[in-house]
Tab-separated table of C-alpha atoms in Angstrom:
chain	number	residue	atom	x	y	z
A	14	UNK	CA	4.115	-14.782	21.615
A	15	UNK	CA	5.726	-12.223	19.315
A	16	UNK	CA	4.295	-11.723	15.818
A	17	UNK	CA	6.596	-10.990	12.878
A	18	UNK	CA	5.004	-10.262	9.502
A	19	UNK	CA	6.727	-10.510	6.130
A	20	UNK	CA	6.065	-8.302	3.102
A	21	UNK	CA	8.444	-8.851	0.175
A	22	UNK	CA	8.825	-9.006	-3.585
A	23	UNK	CA	10.523	-12.414	-3.307
A	24	UNK	CA	7.707	-14.420	-4.909
A	25	UNK	CA	7.064	-18.072	-4.061
A	26	UNK	CA	9.497	-19.892	-6.379
A	27	UNK	CA	12.861	-19.115	-4.824
A	28	UNK	CA	14.379	-19.977	-1.461
A	29	UNK	CA	14.345	-16.446	-0.041
A	30	UNK	CA	11.096	-16.553	1.966
A	31	UNK	CA	11.887	-19.958	3.420
A	32	UNK	CA	15.400	-18.879	4.379
A	33	UNK	CA	14.103	-15.778	6.184
A	34	UNK	CA	11.522	-17.813	8.115
A	35	UNK	CA	14.112	-20.421	9.024
A	36	UNK	CA	16.502	-17.766	10.313
A	37	UNK	CA	13.763	-16.272	12.498
A	38	UNK	CA	12.834	-19.654	13.956
A	39	UNK	CA	16.514	-20.390	14.520
A	40	UNK	CA	16.632	-17.407	16.881
A	41	UNK	CA	13.101	-17.548	18.313
A	42	UNK	CA	11.261	-20.835	18.467
A	43	UNK	CA	8.116	-19.342	20.033
A	44	UNK	CA	7.462	-16.621	17.447
A	45	UNK	CA	4.488	-16.430	15.075
A	46	UNK	CA	5.360	-15.555	11.454
A	47	UNK	CA	2.610	-14.209	9.192
A	48	UNK	CA	2.947	-13.628	5.428
A	49	UNK	CA	1.270	-10.406	4.328
A	50	UNK	CA	2.426	-10.666	0.704
A	51	UNK	CA	5.360	-11.964	-1.311
A	52	UNK	CA	3.797	-10.942	-4.629
A	53	UNK	CA	4.722	-7.254	-4.597
A	54	UNK	CA	5.986	-6.245	-8.039
A	55	UNK	CA	9.804	-6.218	-8.015
A	56	UNK	CA	11.207	-3.060	-6.375
A	57	UNK	CA	7.750	-1.447	-6.334
A	58	UNK	CA	7.965	0.678	-3.201
A	59	UNK	CA	4.600	2.372	-3.732
A	60	UNK	CA	2.784	-0.933	-4.149
A	61	UNK	CA	4.388	-2.324	-0.993
A	62	UNK	CA	3.504	0.829	0.946
A	63	UNK	CA	-0.166	0.543	-0.021
A	64	UNK	CA	-0.354	-3.122	0.975
A	65	UNK	CA	1.365	-2.558	4.288
A	66	UNK	CA	-0.624	0.544	5.177
A	67	UNK	CA	-3.853	-1.376	4.810
A	68	UNK	CA	-2.721	-4.566	6.549
A	69	UNK	CA	-0.580	-3.690	9.558
A	70	UNK	CA	-3.297	-2.206	11.793
A	71	UNK	CA	-5.228	-5.485	11.760
A	72	UNK	CA	-2.409	-7.033	13.796
A	73	UNK	CA	-2.018	-6.693	17.569
A	74	UNK	CA	-0.043	-3.799	18.992
A	75	UNK	CA	3.623	-4.652	19.321
A	76	UNK	CA	3.724	-6.650	16.068
A	77	UNK	CA	6.951	-6.445	14.067
A	78	UNK	CA	6.711	-5.905	10.308
A	79	UNK	CA	9.713	-6.958	8.242
A	80	UNK	CA	9.683	-5.489	4.715
A	81	UNK	CA	11.936	-6.869	2.007
A	82	UNK	CA	11.574	-4.468	-0.919
A	83	UNK	CA	14.605	-2.817	-2.567
A	84	UNK	CA	16.603	-3.522	0.567
A	85	UNK	CA	20.171	-3.636	-0.735
A	86	UNK	CA	22.311	-1.334	1.398
A	87	UNK	CA	24.031	1.543	-0.357
A	88	UNK	CA	24.793	5.215	0.415
A	89	UNK	CA	21.344	6.269	-0.830
A	90	UNK	CA	19.405	3.317	0.605
A	91	UNK	CA	20.059	3.011	4.330
A	92	UNK	CA	18.185	0.641	6.619
A	93	UNK	CA	15.765	1.853	9.277
A	94	UNK	CA	13.620	0.562	12.126
A	95	UNK	CA	10.525	2.565	12.994
A	96	UNK	CA	8.150	2.477	15.947
A	97	UNK	CA	4.792	3.829	14.829
A	98	UNK	CA	1.278	3.338	16.192
A	99	UNK	CA	2.758	0.828	18.688
A	100	UNK	CA	3.986	-1.329	15.801
A	101	UNK	CA	7.568	-1.871	14.613
A	102	UNK	CA	8.695	-1.680	10.978
A	103	UNK	CA	12.069	-2.798	9.603
A	104	UNK	CA	12.902	-1.828	6.031
A	105	UNK	CA	15.055	0.219	3.713
A	106	UNK	CA	14.687	3.988	3.896
A	107	UNK	CA	13.385	4.132	0.323
A	108	UNK	CA	9.953	5.704	0.809
A	109	UNK	CA	8.030	2.611	1.920
A	110	UNK	CA	7.204	4.145	5.293
A	111	UNK	CA	6.195	7.563	3.980
A	112	UNK	CA	2.607	6.559	3.141
A	113	UNK	CA	1.957	5.427	6.713
A	114	UNK	CA	3.932	8.296	8.223
A	115	UNK	CA	1.898	10.698	6.095
A	116	UNK	CA	-1.024	10.112	8.488
A	117	UNK	CA	0.610	8.958	11.739
A	118	UNK	CA	3.732	10.507	13.268
A	119	UNK	CA	6.385	7.912	14.153
A	120	UNK	CA	7.255	7.534	17.811
A	121	UNK	CA	10.882	6.745	16.974
A	122	UNK	CA	13.076	6.166	13.905
A	123	UNK	CA	16.583	4.717	13.970
A	124	UNK	CA	19.070	4.160	11.187
A	125	UNK	CA	20.278	0.586	11.636
A	126	UNK	CA	24.036	0.390	12.238
A	127	UNK	CA	24.780	-3.265	13.047
A	128	UNK	CA	26.096	-4.071	9.579
A	129	UNK	CA	29.688	-4.334	10.840
A	130	UNK	CA	28.607	-7.473	12.693
A	131	UNK	CA	27.564	-9.286	9.512
A	132	UNK	CA	28.744	-9.517	5.901
A	133	UNK	CA	25.992	-10.202	3.396
A	134	UNK	CA	24.306	-9.391	0.112
A	135	UNK	CA	20.982	-10.552	1.570
A	136	UNK	CA	20.236	-7.927	4.243
A	137	UNK	CA	16.668	-9.084	4.882
A	138	UNK	CA	18.067	-12.425	6.082
A	139	UNK	CA	21.175	-11.255	7.898
A	140	UNK	CA	20.253	-7.786	9.173
A	141	UNK	CA	16.472	-7.362	9.276
A	142	UNK	CA	15.955	-10.751	10.942
A	143	UNK	CA	18.442	-9.895	13.704
A	144	UNK	CA	16.726	-6.562	14.336
A	145	UNK	CA	13.263	-8.153	14.352
A	146	UNK	CA	14.333	-10.837	16.822
A	147	UNK	CA	16.032	-8.247	19.019
A	148	UNK	CA	12.772	-6.285	19.216
A	149	UNK	CA	10.765	-9.479	19.782
A	150	UNK	CA	12.937	-10.211	22.826
A	151	UNK	CA	12.057	-6.794	24.245
A	152	UNK	CA	15.127	-4.939	23.000
A	153	UNK	CA	15.126	-1.204	22.289
A	154	UNK	CA	15.687	0.443	18.928
A	155	UNK	CA	18.654	2.488	20.171
A	156	UNK	CA	20.689	-0.720	20.538
A	157	UNK	CA	20.496	-1.462	16.799
A	158	UNK	CA	20.657	2.063	15.380
A	159	UNK	CA	21.072	5.787	15.848
A	160	UNK	CA	18.013	7.995	16.210
A	161	UNK	CA	17.087	10.041	13.134
A	162	UNK	CA	14.203	12.423	12.519
A	163	UNK	CA	13.222	12.040	8.884
A	164	UNK	CA	12.463	9.332	6.361
A	165	UNK	CA	12.720	9.446	2.586
A	166	UNK	CA	9.405	10.429	0.943
A	167	UNK	CA	7.718	8.882	-2.070
A	168	UNK	CA	7.470	11.443	-4.860
A	169	UNK	CA	3.949	12.570	-5.813
A	170	UNK	CA	2.383	10.584	-2.978
A	171	UNK	CA	-0.365	13.156	-2.474
A	172	UNK	CA	-2.808	14.416	-5.129
A	173	UNK	CA	-2.584	17.974	-6.437
A	174	UNK	CA	-5.345	20.582	-6.128
A	175	UNK	CA	-5.385	23.670	-8.344
A	176	UNK	CA	-5.596	27.198	-6.924
A	177	UNK	CA	-9.347	27.670	-7.315
A	178	UNK	CA	-10.110	24.227	-5.841
A	179	UNK	CA	-11.920	23.152	-9.011
A	180	UNK	CA	-9.730	20.170	-9.847
A	181	UNK	CA	-7.912	17.303	-8.157
A	182	UNK	CA	-5.134	15.629	-10.115
A	183	UNK	CA	-4.386	12.213	-8.673
A	184	UNK	CA	-2.492	9.172	-9.856
A	185	UNK	CA	-2.728	5.397	-9.831
A	186	UNK	CA	-0.827	3.951	-6.869
A	187	UNK	CA	-1.964	0.317	-6.901
A	188	UNK	CA	-3.603	-2.274	-9.139
A	189	UNK	CA	-5.151	-5.149	-7.206
A	190	UNK	CA	-5.591	-8.827	-8.013
A	191	UNK	CA	-8.867	-8.101	-9.847
A	192	UNK	CA	-7.277	-5.405	-11.999
A	193	UNK	CA	-9.082	-2.659	-10.075
A	194	UNK	CA	-7.207	0.643	-10.203
A	195	UNK	CA	-6.622	2.441	-6.900
A	196	UNK	CA	-5.712	6.134	-6.870
A	197	UNK	CA	-4.047	8.294	-4.222
A	198	UNK	CA	-7.304	10.260	-3.711
A	199	UNK	CA	-8.781	9.436	-0.304
A	200	UNK	CA	-12.427	9.942	0.678
A	201	UNK	CA	-11.766	12.576	3.371
A	202	UNK	CA	-9.594	14.641	1.036
A	203	UNK	CA	-12.117	14.321	-1.807
A	204	UNK	CA	-14.989	15.505	0.426
A	205	UNK	CA	-12.963	18.453	1.761
A	206	UNK	CA	-12.274	19.757	-1.729
A	207	UNK	CA	-15.659	18.841	-3.198
A	208	UNK	CA	-17.805	20.838	-0.765
A	209	UNK	CA	-20.972	19.198	-2.084
A	210	UNK	CA	-20.396	20.034	-5.752
A	211	UNK	CA	-21.141	17.779	-8.703
A	212	UNK	CA	-18.055	16.266	-10.303
A	213	UNK	CA	-16.632	14.349	-13.234
A	214	UNK	CA	-13.853	11.794	-12.834
A	215	UNK	CA	-11.631	11.277	-15.881
A	216	UNK	CA	-9.181	8.448	-16.558
A	217	UNK	CA	-7.866	8.462	-20.127
A	218	UNK	CA	-11.026	8.689	-22.282
A	219	UNK	CA	-13.325	7.283	-19.579
A	220	UNK	CA	-15.534	9.568	-17.512
A	221	UNK	CA	-17.650	8.938	-14.412
A	222	UNK	CA	-20.100	11.253	-12.653
A	223	UNK	CA	-21.049	9.016	-9.736
A	224	UNK	CA	-19.246	7.224	-6.922
A	225	UNK	CA	-21.021	4.078	-5.753
A	226	UNK	CA	-21.081	2.738	-2.199
A	227	UNK	CA	-20.758	-0.874	-3.364
A	228	UNK	CA	-19.693	-2.572	-6.585
A	229	UNK	CA	-23.152	-4.125	-6.971
A	230	UNK	CA	-24.877	-0.720	-6.882
A	231	UNK	CA	-24.713	-0.609	-10.678
A	232	UNK	CA	-26.927	-3.701	-10.893
A	233	UNK	CA	-30.665	-3.247	-11.429
A	234	UNK	CA	-31.975	-6.150	-9.373
A	235	UNK	CA	-35.516	-5.518	-10.676
A	236	UNK	CA	-34.443	-6.960	-14.020
A	237	UNK	CA	-34.382	-10.770	-14.306
A	238	UNK	CA	-30.837	-12.067	-13.880
A	239	UNK	CA	-30.677	-13.597	-17.352
A	240	UNK	CA	-31.439	-10.178	-18.890
A	241	UNK	CA	-28.785	-8.200	-17.037
A	242	UNK	CA	-25.628	-7.074	-18.757
A	243	UNK	CA	-23.716	-5.617	-15.831
A	244	UNK	CA	-20.548	-7.715	-15.860
A	245	UNK	CA	-17.813	-5.712	-17.523
A	246	UNK	CA	-19.331	-2.295	-16.747
A	247	UNK	CA	-17.035	0.362	-15.314
A	248	UNK	CA	-17.682	2.093	-12.012
A	249	UNK	CA	-16.039	4.145	-9.289
A	250	UNK	CA	-16.128	3.427	-5.553
A	251	UNK	CA	-14.277	4.386	-2.407
A	252	UNK	CA	-12.793	1.019	-1.530
A	253	UNK	CA	-12.544	-0.591	1.901
A	254	UNK	CA	-9.411	1.489	2.561
A	255	UNK	CA	-11.240	4.704	1.544
A	256	UNK	CA	-9.201	5.255	-1.609
A	257	UNK	CA	-10.915	6.254	-4.858
A	258	UNK	CA	-10.984	3.146	-7.031
A	259	UNK	CA	-11.924	2.585	-10.662
A	260	UNK	CA	-13.270	-0.920	-11.177
A	261	UNK	CA	-15.038	-3.243	-13.571
A	262	UNK	CA	-18.018	-5.065	-12.102
A	263	UNK	CA	-17.062	-8.722	-11.560
A	264	UNK	CA	-13.832	-8.181	-13.436
A	265	UNK	CA	-11.977	-11.209	-14.739
A	266	UNK	CA	-8.935	-10.926	-16.976
A	267	UNK	CA	-9.895	-14.181	-18.714
A	268	UNK	CA	-13.433	-13.067	-19.606
A	269	UNK	CA	-14.772	-9.525	-19.172
A	270	UNK	CA	-11.390	-7.914	-18.500
A	271	UNK	CA	-10.471	-5.410	-15.797
A	272	UNK	CA	-10.249	-1.665	-15.268
A	273	UNK	CA	-6.514	-1.863	-15.838
A	274	UNK	CA	-6.699	-3.925	-19.038
A	275	UNK	CA	-9.835	-2.427	-20.609
A	276	UNK	CA	-9.038	1.209	-19.821
A	277	UNK	CA	-5.296	0.912	-20.349
A	278	UNK	CA	-4.532	2.238	-16.884
A	279	UNK	CA	-1.222	1.498	-15.208
A	280	UNK	CA	0.830	2.621	-12.209
A	281	UNK	CA	1.384	6.394	-11.968
A	282	UNK	CA	-1.217	7.199	-14.646
A	283	UNK	CA	-3.201	10.375	-14.015
A	284	UNK	CA	-6.798	10.383	-12.754
A	285	UNK	CA	-8.522	13.768	-12.663
A	286	UNK	CA	-11.564	15.002	-10.747
A	287	UNK	CA	-13.190	18.172	-12.099
A	288	UNK	CA	-15.743	19.884	-9.825
A	289	UNK	CA	-18.658	21.507	-11.590
A	290	UNK	CA	-20.010	24.912	-10.574
């Protein structure tokens, strides 16, 4: 049974998600549809890329990932289908795929060219669904598009390192449901530049000199629970996806707040790591 996943900024209120699922089932009654997320911030390509990068590999090889973010066709926003890591991705060529392609080279990329067979202002429904179902039936990418070699990059996707390797300048690429702030600094890259040196991480006026293995590492469990005051404390970890993350322990926007709300951090804000000699 083919698996088709959906990642969109459609939300849950409108008819869009239901219409896309219905159109898929209308063509393939034995397919499995899985929602990755429909809560991506509107037109937020970077946010969608982060979610997809960290979700797709949990699915079986051969899965088809349909991505409905900023998908309106225009001369600067073509549609593509990509085979990468034995998975298939269908989306607009707007940078969404560049985060995944930054680490894994695509096996094949085609620019979708079946638009003359359909007239629509809802390409996810009328174009992406047809391509996904074609692939699910065992069809090849060349039938739905012409082979191309490059995809559009996301600007400032990678952190910057100064000439003497004493500083990494990264940026916020994602804010999760808990308000934790994820940067574009990955563990492997951090360790390569660090070379065992002490460091100081700066985000606005907040500074950290330690990266914890777990969120609960800041808790002193030798102190009786009623005497602890750890909720609401800031910390830094490498998260489960190995990205440097600034968090608040047991964050809750309704009570203790979050890293995003308390530190005033938002998408694209700068996070700096200074290595100490």
